[in-house]
Coordinates of C-alpha atoms and ligand atoms in Angstrom, one line a residue:
M1290 CA -46.8 -25.7 20.7
K1291 CA -44.2 -25.4 23.5
T1292 CA -44.7 -22.4 25.9
N1293 CA -41.2 -21.2 25.4
V1294 CA -41.6 -20.6 21.7
S1295 CA -41.6 -16.9 21.0
K1296 CA -43.0 -15.1 18.1
K1297 CA -39.7 -13.4 17.5
I1298 CA -38.4 -14.2 14.1
L1299 CA -35.0 -15.7 14.0
L1300 CA -34.6 -16.4 10.3
E1301 CA -36.6 -15.2 7.4
A1302 CA -36.1 -16.5 3.9
S1303 CA -37.9 -15.1 0.9
H1304 CA -38.2 -16.3 -2.7
L1305 CA -35.3 -18.7 -2.4
V1306 CA -34.3 -20.4 -5.6
K1307 CA -31.6 -22.9 -6.2
E1308 CA -30.9 -24.4 -9.6
F1309 CA -28.0 -26.8 -10.4
P1310 CA -26.8 -26.9 -14.0
V1311 CA -27.0 -30.4 -15.7
S1312 CA -24.0 -30.6 -17.9
S1313 CA -24.8 -34.1 -19.4
S1314 CA -28.4 -33.1 -20.5
K1315 CA -29.0 -32.8 -24.2
K1316 CA -31.3 -29.9 -23.5
K1317 CA -29.4 -26.6 -23.6
N1318 CA -29.3 -24.7 -20.3
A1319 CA -31.0 -27.6 -18.5
C1320 CA -30.9 -27.5 -14.7
V1321 CA -32.2 -29.2 -11.7
H1322 CA -34.9 -27.0 -10.0
A1323 CA -33.9 -28.0 -6.5
V1324 CA -35.6 -25.2 -4.6
T1325 CA -38.2 -22.9 -6.2
D1326 CA -39.6 -19.7 -4.7
V1327 CA -39.5 -20.8 -1.1
N1328 CA -40.7 -18.4 1.6
L1329 CA -40.0 -19.5 5.2
T1330 CA -40.0 -18.0 8.6
I1331 CA -38.4 -19.7 11.7
Y1332 CA -39.3 -18.4 15.1
E1333 CA -37.0 -18.4 18.1
G1334 CA -37.2 -21.5 20.3
E1335 CA -39.4 -23.6 17.9
T1336 CA -38.9 -26.8 16.2
L1337 CA -39.9 -26.5 12.6
A1338 CA -40.1 -29.8 10.8
L1339 CA -39.3 -29.8 7.1
V1340 CA -40.7 -32.9 5.6
G1341 CA -41.0 -34.5 2.1
E1342 CA -39.8 -37.4 0.1
S1343 CA -36.1 -37.9 -0.7
G1344 CA -35.0 -35.6 -3.5
C1345 CA -37.7 -32.9 -2.8
G1346 CA -35.0 -30.3 -2.0
K1347 CA -35.2 -30.3 1.9
S1348 CA -31.5 -30.8 2.5
T1349 CA -30.6 -28.3 -0.3
L1350 CA -32.9 -25.8 1.4
G1351 CA -31.3 -26.4 4.8
R1352 CA -27.8 -25.8 3.3
L1353 CA -29.0 -22.6 1.6
L1354 CA -30.3 -21.2 4.9
L1355 CA -26.9 -21.9 6.4
R1356 CA -25.2 -20.3 3.4
L1357 CA -23.2 -23.6 2.9
I1358 CA -24.2 -23.4 -0.8
E1359 CA -24.9 -20.3 -2.9
L1360 CA -28.4 -19.2 -3.7
T1361 CA -29.5 -18.7 -7.3
E1362 CA -32.0 -16.1 -6.2
G1363 CA -33.6 -14.9 -3.0
K1364 CA -32.9 -13.3 0.4
I1365 CA -32.1 -14.6 3.9
L1366 CA -32.3 -12.5 7.0
F1367 CA -30.9 -13.9 10.3
E1368 CA -31.7 -12.0 13.4
G1369 CA -32.8 -9.2 11.1
E1370 CA -29.5 -9.0 9.3
D1371 CA -29.2 -9.7 5.6
I1372 CA -26.8 -12.6 5.2
T1373 CA -27.6 -13.3 1.5
H1374 CA -24.4 -11.9 0.1
M1375 CA -22.1 -12.0 3.1
K1376 CA -18.5 -13.0 2.3
A1377 CA -16.8 -15.9 4.2
R1378 CA -15.1 -13.5 6.7
E1379 CA -18.4 -11.8 7.7
L1380 CA -20.2 -15.2 7.8
Q1381 CA -17.8 -16.5 10.4
G1382 CA -19.6 -14.7 13.2
I1383 CA -23.0 -15.9 11.9
R1384 CA -21.8 -19.5 11.5
K1385 CA -21.2 -19.6 15.3
K1386 CA -24.9 -19.1 15.7
M1387 CA -26.1 -21.6 13.0
Q1388 CA -25.0 -25.2 13.1
I1389 CA -25.9 -28.4 11.4
I1390 CA -26.2 -32.0 12.5
F1391 CA -25.8 -34.4 9.6
Q1392 CA -27.8 -37.5 8.7
D1393 CA -25.0 -40.0 8.6
P1394 CA -23.1 -40.2 11.9
Y1395 CA -20.6 -42.5 10.2
A1396 CA -19.6 -40.2 7.4
S1397 CA -19.9 -36.9 9.2
L1398 CA -17.1 -37.5 11.8
N1399 CA -13.5 -37.5 10.6
P1400 CA -12.2 -41.1 11.4
R1401 CA -8.7 -39.7 12.1
M1402 CA -9.8 -37.4 14.8
S1403 CA -10.5 -38.3 18.5
V1404 CA -13.6 -37.2 20.3
E1405 CA -11.5 -34.5 22.0
Q1406 CA -10.4 -33.1 18.6
I1407 CA -13.8 -33.4 17.0
I1408 CA -15.6 -31.5 19.7
G1409 CA -12.7 -29.1 20.3
E1410 CA -12.3 -28.1 16.6
P1411 CA -15.1 -25.5 16.5
L1412 CA -14.0 -24.1 19.9
Q1413 CA -10.5 -23.7 18.6
T1414 CA -11.4 -22.3 15.2
H1415 CA -13.5 -19.6 16.8
R1416 CA -11.1 -19.1 19.7
A1417 CA -13.9 -19.8 22.2
C1418 CA -11.6 -20.8 25.1
K1419 CA -8.6 -18.9 26.4
T1420 CA -6.5 -21.7 27.8
K1421 CA -5.9 -25.4 27.1
S1422 CA -7.5 -26.4 30.5
E1423 CA -10.6 -24.2 29.8
L1424 CA -10.8 -26.0 26.4
Q1425 CA -10.6 -29.4 27.9
A1426 CA -13.1 -28.6 30.6
R1427 CA -15.6 -27.3 28.0
I1428 CA -15.1 -30.5 25.9
L1429 CA -15.7 -32.7 28.9
D1430 CA -18.8 -30.7 29.9
L1431 CA -20.2 -31.1 26.3
M1432 CA -19.5 -34.8 26.4
E1433 CA -21.4 -35.1 29.7
K1434 CA -24.3 -33.1 28.3
V1435 CA -24.8 -35.5 25.4
G1436 CA -24.2 -38.7 27.4
I1437 CA -20.7 -39.7 26.3
P1438 CA -18.5 -40.8 29.2
K1439 CA -15.4 -38.7 29.9
E1440 CA -13.2 -41.8 29.6
A1441 CA -14.0 -41.8 25.9
L1442 CA -12.1 -38.5 25.3
K1443 CA -9.2 -40.0 23.3
R1444 CA -11.3 -42.6 21.4
Y1445 CA -12.0 -42.5 17.7
P1446 CA -15.3 -42.6 15.8
H1447 CA -15.0 -46.2 14.8
Q1448 CA -15.0 -47.2 18.5
F1449 CA -18.6 -45.9 19.0
S1450 CA -22.0 -47.1 18.0
G1451 CA -24.2 -45.1 15.6
G1452 CA -26.2 -43.5 18.4
Q1453 CA -23.0 -42.5 20.2
R1454 CA -21.5 -41.0 17.1
Q1455 CA -24.6 -38.9 16.6
R1456 CA -24.3 -37.7 20.2
I1457 CA -20.7 -36.6 19.4
G1458 CA -22.0 -34.8 16.3
I1459 CA -24.6 -33.1 18.5
A1460 CA -21.9 -32.1 21.1
R1461 CA -19.9 -30.5 18.2
A1462 CA -23.0 -28.7 17.0
I1463 CA -23.8 -27.1 20.4
A1464 CA -20.2 -26.3 21.3
L1465 CA -20.4 -22.7 20.3
N1466 CA -23.9 -22.0 21.9
P1467 CA -25.7 -21.6 18.6
K1468 CA -29.2 -20.3 18.2
L1469 CA -30.3 -22.3 15.2
I1470 CA -29.4 -25.9 14.4
I1471 CA -30.4 -27.5 11.2
C1472 CA -30.9 -31.2 12.0
D1473 CA -30.7 -33.0 8.6
E1474 CA -32.3 -36.4 9.1
P1475 CA -30.4 -36.8 12.3
V1476 CA -32.0 -40.1 13.3
S1477 CA -32.8 -41.8 10.0
A1478 CA -29.6 -43.9 10.0
L1479 CA -30.3 -45.1 13.5
D1480 CA -32.3 -48.1 14.9
V1481 CA -35.8 -47.2 16.1
S1482 CA -34.9 -47.7 19.8
I1483 CA -31.9 -45.4 19.5
Q1484 CA -33.9 -42.8 17.5
S1485 CA -36.1 -42.0 20.5
Q1486 CA -33.1 -41.6 22.8
V1487 CA -31.5 -39.1 20.4
L1488 CA -34.8 -37.2 19.9
N1489 CA -35.1 -37.0 23.7
L1490 CA -31.6 -35.6 23.9
L1491 CA -32.3 -33.0 21.3
R1492 CA -35.5 -32.0 23.1
D1493 CA -33.7 -31.7 26.5
L1494 CA -30.9 -29.6 24.9
Q1495 CA -33.4 -27.4 23.3
E1496 CA -35.0 -26.6 26.6
E1497 CA -31.7 -26.1 28.4
Y1498 CA -30.1 -23.8 25.7
H1499 CA -33.3 -22.3 24.2
L1500 CA -32.3 -23.8 20.8
T1501 CA -34.2 -23.4 17.6
Y1502 CA -34.4 -26.4 15.3
L1503 CA -35.1 -26.8 11.6
F1504 CA -35.7 -30.6 11.7
I1505 CA -35.4 -32.2 8.2
S1506 CA -37.0 -35.6 7.8
H1507 CA -38.6 -37.7 5.1
D1508 CA -40.7 -39.4 7.8
L1509 CA -43.6 -37.6 9.4
S1510 CA -43.8 -40.1 12.2
V1511 CA -40.4 -39.1 13.4
V1512 CA -41.3 -35.4 13.7
R1513 CA -44.8 -36.0 15.2
H1514 CA -43.8 -35.6 18.9
I1515 CA -41.0 -33.0 18.6
S1516 CA -42.3 -30.4 16.1
D1517 CA -44.2 -27.2 16.9
R1518 CA -44.8 -26.4 13.2
V1519 CA -44.5 -28.5 10.1
C1520 CA -43.5 -27.4 6.6
V1521 CA -44.2 -29.9 3.7
M1522 CA -42.2 -29.8 0.5
F1523 CA -42.7 -31.4 -2.8
L1524 CA -40.4 -31.2 -5.8
G1525 CA -38.6 -28.0 -4.6
K1526 CA -41.8 -26.1 -3.5
I1527 CA -43.6 -25.7 -0.2
C1528 CA -47.1 -27.2 -0.2
E1529 CA -48.2 -26.5 3.3
I1530 CA -47.0 -24.9 6.5
G1531 CA -48.9 -25.0 9.8
D1532 CA -49.1 -25.8 13.4
A1533 CA -48.0 -29.5 13.9
N1534 CA -51.2 -30.5 15.7
D1535 CA -53.4 -29.1 12.9
I1536 CA -51.3 -30.7 10.2
F1537 CA -51.4 -34.1 11.8
T1538 CA -55.1 -34.0 12.5
K1539 CA -56.4 -32.2 9.5
P1540 CA -54.0 -31.9 6.5
K1541 CA -55.2 -29.4 3.9
H1542 CA -52.9 -30.2 1.0
P1543 CA -53.4 -33.6 -0.7
Y1544 CA -49.7 -34.3 -0.6
T1545 CA -49.6 -33.8 3.2
K1546 CA -52.5 -36.2 3.5
F1547 CA -50.6 -38.8 1.4
L1548 CA -47.5 -38.4 3.6
L1549 CA -49.6 -38.9 6.8
E1550 CA -51.3 -41.9 5.3
A1551 CA -48.0 -43.4 4.3
I1552 CA -46.9 -43.7 7.9
P1553 CA -46.7 -47.5 8.4
R1554 CA -49.7 -49.0 10.1
P1555 CA -50.1 -52.6 11.4
D1556 CA -53.5 -53.1 9.7
P1557 CA -53.0 -54.6 6.1
E1558 CA -56.3 -53.1 4.9
L1559 CA -55.1 -49.6 5.8
R1560 CA -51.8 -50.2 4.1
K1561 CA -53.7 -51.0 0.9
E1562 CA -55.6 -47.7 1.1
N1563 CA -52.3 -45.9 1.3
K1564 CA -51.0 -47.4 -1.9
E1565 CA -54.2 -46.4 -3.8
L1566 CA -54.0 -42.7 -2.9
L1567 CA -50.7 -41.7 -4.6
M1568 CA -50.5 -42.2 -8.4
G1569 CA -47.7 -41.9 -10.9
E1570 CA -44.0 -41.6 -10.8
M1571 CA -42.1 -38.8 -9.0
P1572 CA -41.7 -36.1 -11.7
S1573 CA -38.2 -34.9 -12.7
P1574 CA -36.9 -31.8 -11.0
V1575 CA -35.2 -31.0 -14.4
S1576 CA -38.6 -30.5 -16.1
P1577 CA -41.2 -30.1 -13.4
P1578 CA -44.9 -30.6 -14.4
S1579 CA -46.9 -27.5 -15.6
G1580 CA -49.4 -25.9 -13.2
C1581 CA -49.4 -27.6 -9.8
R1582 CA -46.2 -29.7 -9.6
F1583 CA -48.2 -32.4 -7.7
H1584 CA -50.9 -32.8 -10.4
T1585 CA -49.4 -35.9 -12.0
R1586 CA -49.8 -37.8 -8.7
C1587 CA -52.8 -36.0 -7.1
P1588 CA -56.1 -37.9 -7.0
Y1589 CA -58.0 -34.6 -6.9
A1590 CA -56.3 -32.9 -9.9
T1591 CA -58.5 -31.1 -12.4
A1592 CA -57.7 -29.5 -15.8
H1593 CA -57.2 -26.2 -13.9
C1594 CA -54.5 -27.8 -11.8
R1595 CA -52.6 -29.0 -14.9
I1596 CA -52.4 -25.4 -16.3
T1597 CA -52.3 -23.0 -13.4
E1598 CA -49.8 -23.1 -10.6
P1599 CA -51.6 -22.6 -7.2
E1600 CA -50.6 -19.6 -5.1
A1601 CA -49.8 -20.0 -1.5
R1602 CA -52.8 -18.9 0.6
N1603 CA -53.4 -18.4 4.2
I1604 CA -56.3 -20.5 5.5
N1605 CA -56.9 -19.9 9.2
G1606 CA -53.2 -19.4 9.9
R1607 CA -52.2 -22.3 7.6
M1608 CA -50.3 -21.7 4.4
V1609 CA -51.6 -24.0 1.7
A1610 CA -50.6 -24.0 -2.0
C1611 CA -53.5 -25.9 -3.6
H1612 CA -56.5 -24.8 -5.7
F1613 CA -58.8 -27.2 -3.9
P1614 CA -57.6 -27.6 -0.2
L1615 CA -59.1 -30.4 1.7
E1616 CA -61.8 -29.6 4.3
Ligands
SF4_3145 FE1 -54.0 -31.6 -6.3 FE2 -54.9 -29.5 -7.8 FE3 -54.4 -29.2 -5.2 FE4 -52.4 -29.6 -6.9 S1 -53.7 -27.9 -6.9 S2 -52.6 -30.5 -4.9 S3 -53.3 -31.0 -8.3 S4 -56.0 -30.5 -6.0

């Protein structure tokens, strides 16, 4: 863990639930159980990686924490303040401190706006600069911070590469000096060589501005070198949370083990092993399996797992939701 990570809680979420109604379903009152009873604490200055397969509820959870979508149940405290039921007007002040970087740098920037307008928009909305010259100086400063040349001020998104567009998205996210940034798969649409440049930029900005990141990714290999702690999600629930080093070296939840072993390896024999570990199809979030949600795919499942849902337990500082955690 980085030395500048404090033990001061920045955000605390308890018993978060998000259900989306399914209107086309034949079953009455059917809904997608996107997030189910999630408890999460984010500490100041840390990078908490939120990982899991596509559709497991990670992005929904990120948006719930930012209050971009409404909760079905639960409570969110940000800097000790209850923001669960805050109205849009009250949320304005909080939104300055919580920003998001989106996955797709192509779709997240308005094609009709220049770089100057894109980065300047949050500054103008929140009246962060007193004069036009102050605004322009701030925009140029942000462009420099993220490695976009100042000559590009009047250019439009289509005139940039994917990596540069993501840099513009990052400049927009840090414009108001936020405390927390939700990075929603920020490098998954980029080439591998560009990914590391963007990850390095995020790390440098974190140090300079003492930022806190919730870094959402489906790929554990991406978060390996940047996360302080890792939170693993499966079908709307958290399976395991712990120190990144411990999780990567000794996973305790079978699903975490699977995700780690699914990281591509050059050895074909090892690749074969990976395929054998995980069984079955991804269950439906409309009717999740009884007991442990992972039991239909878990090679260690017993009859007990099929009936009884495992409680989250603390094992030497690691939160694990499994009846039979791995040694
Ligand atoms: Fe596997 Fe049972 Fe643990 Fe669920 S509770 S992960 S089914 S061993």
